[in-house]
Structures are given as structure tokens and as C-alpha cells.
Short mmCIF file of C-alpha atoms and ligand atoms in Angstrom, two decimals:
data_model
loop_
_atom_site.label_atom_id
_atom_site.label_comp_id
_atom_site.label_asym_id
_atom_site.label_seq_id
_atom_site.Cartn_x
_atom_site.Cartn_y
_atom_site.Cartn_z
CA MET A 20 96.58 77.17 99.57
CA PRO A 21 94.87 80.33 98.25
CA ARG A 22 96.36 82.03 95.22
CA ILE A 23 97.40 85.62 95.75
CA LEU A 24 98.13 88.14 93.04
CA THR A 25 99.10 91.77 92.84
CA GLY A 26 100.68 94.22 90.41
CA ILE A 27 102.62 97.44 90.49
CA GLN A 28 102.62 99.79 87.53
CA SER A 29 106.00 100.47 85.96
CA SER A 30 105.27 104.17 85.82
CA GLY A 31 108.40 105.00 87.86
CA THR A 32 110.71 103.44 90.43
CA PRO A 33 108.61 101.93 93.25
CA HIS A 34 108.48 104.47 96.08
CA LEU A 35 108.06 104.34 99.83
CA GLY A 36 104.24 104.14 99.48
CA ASN A 37 104.49 101.16 97.11
CA VAL A 38 107.06 99.42 99.29
CA LEU A 39 105.23 99.83 102.62
CA GLY A 40 101.69 99.71 101.23
CA ALA A 41 102.03 96.89 98.72
CA ILE A 42 105.39 95.17 98.19
CA LEU A 43 106.36 94.25 101.76
CA PRO A 44 102.88 93.07 102.85
CA ALA A 45 102.57 91.02 99.64
CA ILE A 46 105.98 89.40 100.17
CA GLU A 47 104.94 88.49 103.69
CA LEU A 48 101.82 86.74 102.31
CA SER A 49 103.88 85.00 99.61
CA LYS A 50 105.71 83.06 102.31
CA HIS A 51 102.59 80.93 102.92
CA ASN A 52 100.65 81.16 99.66
CA GLU A 53 100.98 80.55 95.95
CA SER A 54 101.78 84.01 94.62
CA PHE A 55 101.62 85.81 91.31
CA PHE A 56 103.26 89.23 91.29
CA PHE A 57 103.54 91.26 88.14
CA ILE A 58 104.76 94.49 86.65
CA ALA A 59 101.79 96.34 85.19
CA ASP A 60 103.52 97.83 82.15
CA PHE A 61 100.27 98.11 80.14
CA HIS A 62 98.76 100.18 82.94
CA ALA A 63 101.91 102.32 82.94
CA LEU A 64 101.25 103.19 79.28
CA THR A 65 98.34 105.34 80.45
CA THR A 66 100.96 107.83 81.66
CA ILE A 67 104.34 106.87 80.13
CA LYS A 68 104.86 107.31 76.41
CA ASN A 69 108.63 106.90 76.15
CA ARG A 70 110.04 103.44 75.32
CA GLU A 71 113.38 103.79 77.15
CA ILE A 72 111.72 105.16 80.27
CA LEU A 73 109.16 102.36 80.28
CA ILE A 74 111.90 99.72 79.93
CA SER A 75 114.01 101.18 82.71
CA ASN A 76 110.97 101.54 85.01
CA THR A 77 110.05 97.93 84.32
CA ILE A 78 113.53 96.70 85.24
CA GLU A 79 113.58 98.90 88.34
CA THR A 80 110.17 97.60 89.43
CA ALA A 81 111.37 94.00 89.10
CA ALA A 82 114.55 94.90 91.02
CA ALA A 83 112.48 96.49 93.79
CA TRP A 84 110.43 93.30 94.31
CA LEU A 85 113.57 91.20 94.46
CA ALA A 86 115.49 93.69 96.62
CA CYS A 87 112.61 93.72 99.10
CA GLY A 88 113.00 89.97 99.51
CA LEU A 89 110.65 88.23 97.07
CA ASN A 90 111.80 84.63 96.75
CA THR A 91 111.09 83.35 93.25
CA ASN A 92 112.60 79.93 94.04
CA ASP A 93 109.72 79.16 96.31
CA GLY A 94 106.78 78.71 93.90
CA ASN A 95 106.23 82.47 93.57
CA ILE A 96 106.02 83.96 90.09
CA LEU A 97 107.20 87.43 89.08
CA TYR A 98 106.19 88.40 85.53
CA LYS A 99 105.49 91.25 83.18
CA GLN A 100 101.82 91.93 82.41
CA SER A 101 102.44 92.44 78.67
CA ASP A 102 104.12 89.02 78.33
CA ILE A 103 100.67 87.42 78.58
CA PRO A 104 98.58 88.67 75.61
CA GLN A 105 95.46 86.87 76.86
CA VAL A 106 95.13 89.59 79.48
CA THR A 107 94.22 92.23 76.88
CA GLU A 108 92.07 89.76 74.95
CA LEU A 109 90.03 89.01 78.06
CA MET A 110 89.84 92.74 78.76
CA TRP A 111 87.83 93.26 75.57
CA TYR A 112 85.23 90.65 76.60
CA LEU A 113 85.01 92.31 80.00
CA ASN A 114 84.75 95.81 78.48
CA CYS A 115 81.64 94.68 76.68
CA ILE A 116 79.83 93.73 79.90
CA THR A 117 81.09 96.65 82.04
CA PRO A 118 78.56 99.44 82.58
CA TYR A 119 79.91 102.85 81.57
CA PRO A 120 78.75 104.64 84.79
CA MET A 121 80.72 102.20 86.96
CA LEU A 122 83.93 103.42 85.31
CA ALA A 123 82.86 107.06 85.15
CA ASN A 124 82.29 107.05 88.93
CA ALA A 125 85.62 105.45 89.91
CA HIS A 126 87.49 107.79 92.33
CA SER A 127 90.83 107.00 90.85
CA PHE A 128 89.65 108.04 87.37
CA LYS A 129 88.12 111.23 88.74
CA ASP A 130 91.30 112.09 90.70
CA LYS A 131 93.59 111.35 87.79
CA SER A 132 91.46 113.18 85.27
CA ASN A 133 91.52 116.25 87.52
CA LYS A 134 95.28 116.14 87.99
CA LEU A 135 96.72 114.88 84.71
CA SER A 136 96.88 116.78 81.44
CA ASP A 137 96.63 113.61 79.32
CA VAL A 138 93.22 112.10 80.10
CA ASN A 139 93.15 109.16 77.69
CA ALA A 140 90.71 106.28 77.23
CA GLY A 141 93.27 103.93 78.83
CA LEU A 142 92.87 105.80 82.10
CA PHE A 143 89.12 105.33 81.81
CA THR A 144 89.18 101.58 81.15
CA TYR A 145 92.10 101.02 83.54
CA PRO A 146 89.92 99.12 86.08
CA VAL A 147 88.75 96.68 83.38
CA LEU A 148 92.35 95.79 82.55
CA MET A 149 92.92 95.34 86.26
CA ALA A 150 89.88 93.02 86.48
CA SER A 151 91.31 91.02 83.61
CA ASP A 152 94.74 90.84 85.33
CA ILE A 153 93.09 89.27 88.32
CA ILE A 154 90.40 86.97 87.02
CA LEU A 155 92.48 85.52 84.18
CA TYR A 156 94.56 83.72 86.82
CA ASP A 157 91.73 82.65 89.18
CA ALA A 158 93.39 84.75 91.87
CA GLU A 159 91.61 84.69 95.21
CA ILE A 160 93.39 87.23 97.40
CA ILE A 161 94.60 90.59 96.16
CA PRO A 162 96.87 92.47 98.56
CA VAL A 163 96.64 96.17 97.72
CA GLY A 164 96.81 99.59 99.32
CA LYS A 165 93.61 101.30 100.41
CA ASP A 166 93.47 103.40 97.23
CA GLN A 167 92.87 100.26 95.15
CA ILE A 168 89.88 98.91 97.08
CA GLN A 169 87.37 100.39 94.68
CA HIS A 170 89.18 98.76 91.77
CA ILE A 171 88.85 95.38 93.45
CA GLU A 172 85.14 96.06 94.04
CA ILE A 173 84.81 96.76 90.31
CA THR A 174 86.65 93.50 89.56
CA ARG A 175 84.25 91.60 91.81
CA ASP A 176 81.24 93.18 90.10
CA ILE A 177 82.58 92.37 86.65
CA ALA A 178 83.45 88.75 87.58
CA ALA A 179 80.04 88.23 89.19
CA LYS A 180 78.23 89.75 86.21
CA PHE A 181 80.16 87.50 83.81
CA ASN A 182 79.30 84.44 85.92
CA ASN A 183 75.61 85.40 86.11
CA THR A 184 75.39 86.00 82.40
CA PHE A 185 77.46 83.12 81.03
CA GLY A 186 77.59 80.59 83.88
CA GLU A 187 80.20 80.06 86.64
CA THR A 188 83.53 80.88 85.00
CA PHE A 189 85.64 83.13 87.20
CA VAL A 190 86.71 83.22 90.83
CA VAL A 191 85.39 86.37 92.54
CA PRO A 192 88.50 87.71 94.32
CA GLU A 193 88.90 89.52 97.63
CA ALA A 194 91.07 92.49 98.48
CA LYS A 195 93.49 92.12 101.36
CA LEU A 196 94.50 95.31 103.08
CA ASP A 197 97.55 95.47 105.25
CA ASP A 198 96.58 95.62 108.95
CA LYS A 199 97.69 99.21 109.20
CA ASN A 200 95.40 100.16 106.29
CA MET A 201 97.79 102.80 105.25
CA ILE A 202 97.89 105.43 102.62
CA ILE A 203 101.38 106.84 102.82
CA PRO A 204 101.38 110.60 102.28
CA GLY A 205 103.69 112.11 99.71
CA ILE A 206 105.95 115.11 100.17
CA ASP A 207 102.96 117.43 99.52
CA GLY A 208 100.70 115.60 101.99
CA SER A 209 98.42 114.00 99.38
CA LYS A 210 98.68 110.24 98.60
CA MET A 211 102.24 109.42 97.57
CA SER A 212 102.08 108.44 93.91
CA LYS A 213 104.38 108.10 90.94
CA SER A 214 101.80 109.98 88.92
CA TYR A 215 101.76 113.00 91.25
CA ASN A 216 105.52 113.45 91.44
CA ASN A 217 105.36 113.71 95.23
CA TYR A 218 107.20 110.53 96.11
CA ILE A 219 110.19 109.44 98.15
CA ASN A 220 112.32 107.01 96.17
CA ILE A 221 113.98 104.85 98.82
CA PHE A 222 116.27 103.37 96.16
CA ALA A 223 117.62 106.70 94.91
CA GLU A 224 121.19 107.94 95.42
CA GLU A 225 121.66 109.56 98.80
CA SER A 226 121.73 113.10 97.42
CA VAL A 227 118.43 112.60 95.54
CA LEU A 228 116.79 110.92 98.51
CA LYS A 229 117.92 113.77 100.76
CA LYS A 230 116.53 116.35 98.36
CA GLN A 231 113.16 114.60 98.23
CA ILE A 232 112.93 114.38 102.01
CA MET A 233 114.08 117.99 102.47
CA SER A 234 111.30 119.13 100.15
CA ILE A 235 108.47 117.67 102.26
CA LEU A 236 105.92 120.46 102.75
CA THR A 237 105.44 121.77 106.27
CA ASP A 238 103.85 124.87 107.76
CA SER A 239 106.03 127.89 108.47
CA LYS A 240 106.29 127.67 112.28
CA GLU A 241 109.55 129.05 113.72
CA LEU A 242 112.09 126.69 115.23
CA ALA A 243 111.30 127.76 118.82
CA GLU A 244 107.56 127.18 118.56
CA PRO A 245 105.91 123.94 119.71
CA LYS A 246 104.47 121.98 116.80
CA ASN A 247 101.68 119.49 116.25
CA PRO A 248 103.19 116.18 115.07
CA ASN A 249 99.80 114.95 113.86
CA ASN A 250 99.53 117.76 111.31
CA CYS A 251 103.02 117.26 109.98
CA ASN A 252 103.89 115.14 106.94
CA VAL A 253 107.45 114.63 108.11
CA PHE A 254 106.32 113.07 111.37
CA GLN A 255 103.59 111.01 109.65
CA ILE A 256 106.23 109.41 107.44
CA TYR A 257 108.85 109.10 110.19
CA LYS A 258 106.35 107.15 112.33
CA LEU A 259 106.13 104.49 109.64
CA ILE A 260 109.87 104.01 109.41
CA ALA A 261 111.40 104.63 112.82
CA SER A 262 111.00 102.48 115.94
CA LYS A 263 108.27 103.28 118.50
CA GLU A 264 110.85 104.80 120.87
CA GLU A 265 112.34 107.02 118.18
CA SER A 266 108.88 108.19 117.11
CA LYS A 267 107.96 108.95 120.70
CA LYS A 268 111.12 111.00 121.05
CA MET A 269 110.39 113.00 117.91
CA GLU A 270 106.82 113.57 119.06
CA GLU A 271 108.14 115.04 122.33
CA HIS A 272 110.55 117.30 120.44
CA TYR A 273 107.65 118.62 118.36
CA LEU A 274 105.49 119.30 121.38
CA ASN A 275 108.29 120.94 123.37
CA GLY A 276 109.42 123.38 120.67
CA GLY A 277 113.02 124.32 119.96
CA TYR A 278 112.97 121.64 117.27
CA GLY A 279 112.70 122.64 113.63
CA TYR A 280 111.31 120.85 110.62
CA GLY A 281 114.87 120.69 109.29
CA HIS A 282 115.86 118.55 112.31
CA ALA A 283 112.91 116.26 111.75
CA LYS A 284 113.73 115.88 108.05
CA LYS A 285 117.34 115.04 108.82
CA ALA A 286 116.19 112.35 111.27
CA LEU A 287 113.80 110.98 108.65
CA PHE A 288 116.58 110.87 106.04
CA GLU A 289 118.89 108.98 108.40
CA SER A 290 116.29 106.46 109.45
CA THR A 291 115.27 105.86 105.83
CA LEU A 292 118.89 105.04 104.93
CA GLU A 293 119.20 102.79 107.95
CA LYS A 294 115.87 100.97 107.52
CA PHE A 295 116.39 100.24 103.81
CA LYS A 296 120.13 99.68 103.81
CA LYS A 297 119.97 96.05 102.68
CA GLU A 298 117.27 96.73 100.07
CA ARG A 299 119.21 99.69 98.62
CA THR A 300 122.36 97.59 98.23
CA LYS A 301 120.54 94.67 96.63
CA PHE A 302 118.61 96.99 94.28
CA ASN A 303 121.84 98.54 93.02
CA GLU A 304 123.49 95.15 92.58
CA LEU A 305 120.52 93.96 90.49
CA LEU A 306 120.55 97.08 88.33
CA GLN A 307 124.25 96.64 87.69
CA GLN A 308 123.54 93.10 86.46
CA SER A 309 120.83 94.36 84.07
CA ASP A 310 121.52 95.96 80.68
CA LEU A 311 120.43 99.42 81.83
P1 LIG B 418 101.34 104.86 92.08
O1 LIG B 418 100.09 105.52 92.62
O2 LIG B 418 102.55 105.41 92.67
O3 LIG B 418 101.38 104.83 90.57
P2 LIG B 418 100.61 102.14 91.90
O4 LIG B 418 99.26 102.65 91.48
O5 LIG B 418 101.43 101.43 90.89
O6 LIG B 418 101.34 103.36 92.54
O7 LIG B 418 100.41 101.23 93.17
C1 LIG B 418 100.98 99.95 93.38
C2 LIG B 418 100.57 99.45 94.74
O8 LIG B 418 101.11 100.32 95.74
C3 LIG B 418 99.06 99.40 94.99
O9 LIG B 418 98.74 98.24 95.75
C4 LIG B 418 98.80 100.62 95.78
O10 LIG B 418 97.67 100.49 96.63
C5 LIG B 418 100.08 100.76 96.60
N1 LIG B 418 100.30 102.17 96.90
C6 LIG B 418 100.57 103.16 96.00
N2 LIG B 418 100.72 104.34 96.60
C7 LIG B 418 100.54 104.10 97.92
C8 LIG B 418 100.56 104.93 99.06
N3 LIG B 418 100.80 106.24 98.96
N4 LIG B 418 100.33 104.37 100.25
C9 LIG B 418 100.09 103.04 100.36
N5 LIG B 418 100.05 102.19 99.32
C10 LIG B 418 100.27 102.70 98.11
N1 LIG B 419 96.18 99.46 89.49
C1 LIG B 419 97.12 99.01 90.45
C2 LIG B 419 97.75 100.23 91.10
O1 LIG B 419 97.86 101.25 90.49
C3 LIG B 419 98.19 98.15 89.83
C4 LIG B 419 97.55 96.91 89.32
C5 LIG B 419 97.29 96.62 88.01
C6 LIG B 419 97.05 95.85 90.10
N2 LIG B 419 96.67 95.41 87.93
C7 LIG B 419 96.50 94.92 89.18
C8 LIG B 419 97.01 95.60 91.46
C9 LIG B 419 95.90 93.74 89.62
C10 LIG B 419 96.41 94.40 91.88
C11 LIG B 419 95.88 93.50 90.99
O2 LIG B 419 98.11 100.13 92.20
#
């Protein structure tokens, strides 16, 4: 039985992109594999500097995994990255064999350093910590969203280099993308991310969720005009949540005109509530049981 492993940073409450792109596909795999899932709170320190916020994000991230159906009574392990100090110890050994240009060329570092005001060394060495997260546990399969593929390539290079230099030590892992290979767009159309503040929090109170969905960016076409569903963020997200028939219907509305972006957003809000009803309830129950 291959060992699978993945992590989610506790840099905010897991959002729609995390849930569809990482949590649900990983839980599906966990049903037939030995699974290690963790909350990457050390990675979150690259952006979060407040203790209370980090603690509440960590609890919310754990609650999201459990609310989405992770069964920890079935040989699956859910843990916090910082509970295992060996991960940072191994990171130092790996840092010392990682070529500087490999990190300097990572897309994620380039994107983040263009967008964030705090460009710290943790952001730069982020992929080495990720490599350590993976190879410390001899993980074989790493389910991740498309944005993380380069990080897994870096992990493979580091593991292979270590093995070549010091003898066979680590398993060289493989990324596993969900079949749909998706990058869920955020409310501004770029990749939905906790760090870009463009996310939809499916666990938020209704009024907050509604506000997030209502602020999805669209063009300024009038209600009467026909619209192109393929250029519209609202439709792109709706398609991932609603049934095929409902998506087809919305597509027709767009093409026919007489249907405004406000209508589409309202439909998206309602189907989000409907699709994640069980998860929202469970998430709130778990938070009530925590000390938050
Ligand atoms: P964020 O970018 O919001 O901080 P993380 O980096 O913690 O999210 O990502 C955790 C997991 O969720 C990763 O496997 C990542 O690929 C996946 N993921 C994050 N954002 C998206 C997205 N917009 N679409 C699909 N998957 C995503
Ligand atoms: N960097 C990943 C992300 O932002 C989170 C993460 C940290 C991770 N360590 C990992 C994912 C190890 C998979 C395996 O999405």
C-alpha cells in the first residue's frame, strides 16, 4: 500500500481552492492508502506573524480536514508539522545540498516576492522545508494542486541528489494531480490563495460568504447583453460546484442575454451553501468543541 502525504498551510481558513484542489482528492486517496496529512504551520510563518491568528488558523485547518470527511480511525494520520522537530533538522541538511538557482527560479517564490511586501528568507527556502516534510516520512505519492508541481520536482531533485551523494537514503516521491488538474480561480480571476486575499471561504458565516461571492470581479456588460461564460470567473467557479445540468442552464442564460452577473452570483452562493451544507455544519460543531 503506497504511503501518501500532503500538507496545507495554516495561513488562513482552507478555502474553496484548497478544498476542491487538495483536501477532497486527498481524502478520496486516503480511503485506499496509508495517509499522512498535516497542517503546515511552519510554512504559514512565512506570512503570519501573530500567535493567536496562527493558532486559530491551525485549528480551523484541522477542522476543515475532518469536516470534509477525513477518517482518522482508519490508519490515517492528521498532525501538525511543528510537532515533529526532525522536519526542521532535516531541512538544514537539505539546505546545504540545494543549489541556490533552483530556489531563485521557483515560480511560487517569484510570484510571492512580486506580490507580498514581506519577502523573507523563509519564503525563499520554503521548497526545502517542503522537501523535508515529504522525504522525512518516506512518502511516495503527494496529492497536490497544479501550483505545487514545481515544488514536488524540487523535492525529487533534492532527494535524488542526497541519494547520489550519500547513498540510497530517501524515497523519491511523485506528485499526484487530481484528474481535473484544476487551479481554482479566486474572486479576482488569479489563482485563489490565502496569501492573495481573493478567496471564497466555504466555511464562513452566510453573510461573509455572500459578500465574498458578490465581490467576484466581472466585466461591466449590461444585464441585457449576451455574455461569454468562458471569460467569466463566476461561471468558472459555478461549473465546479453545480451539477452538469445546472451549469448548462447557466451557460445558456449567459449566451442568451437578459441575465446579469448578479443573478449568476446569487446562483453560485446558493449552490455553494447547498453543496457544502454537511461540511459547514460539521466544521462549526468542531470549532465549538475547540477552545477558540
Ligand atoms: P494557499 O495558496 O491558499 O496558501 P496552500 O498553498 O496552503 O494554499 O495550498 C494547499 C493545497 O491546496 C495545495 O495542494 C495546493 O495545490 C492546493 N490549492 C491551493 N490553492 C488552490 C487553487 N486555487 N486551486 C486548486 N488547488 C489549490
Ligand atoms: N506548500 C504547500 C502549499 O502551499 C503546502 C505544503 C507544505 C505541502 N509541505 C507540503 C504540500 C508537503 C505537500 C507536501 O500548498
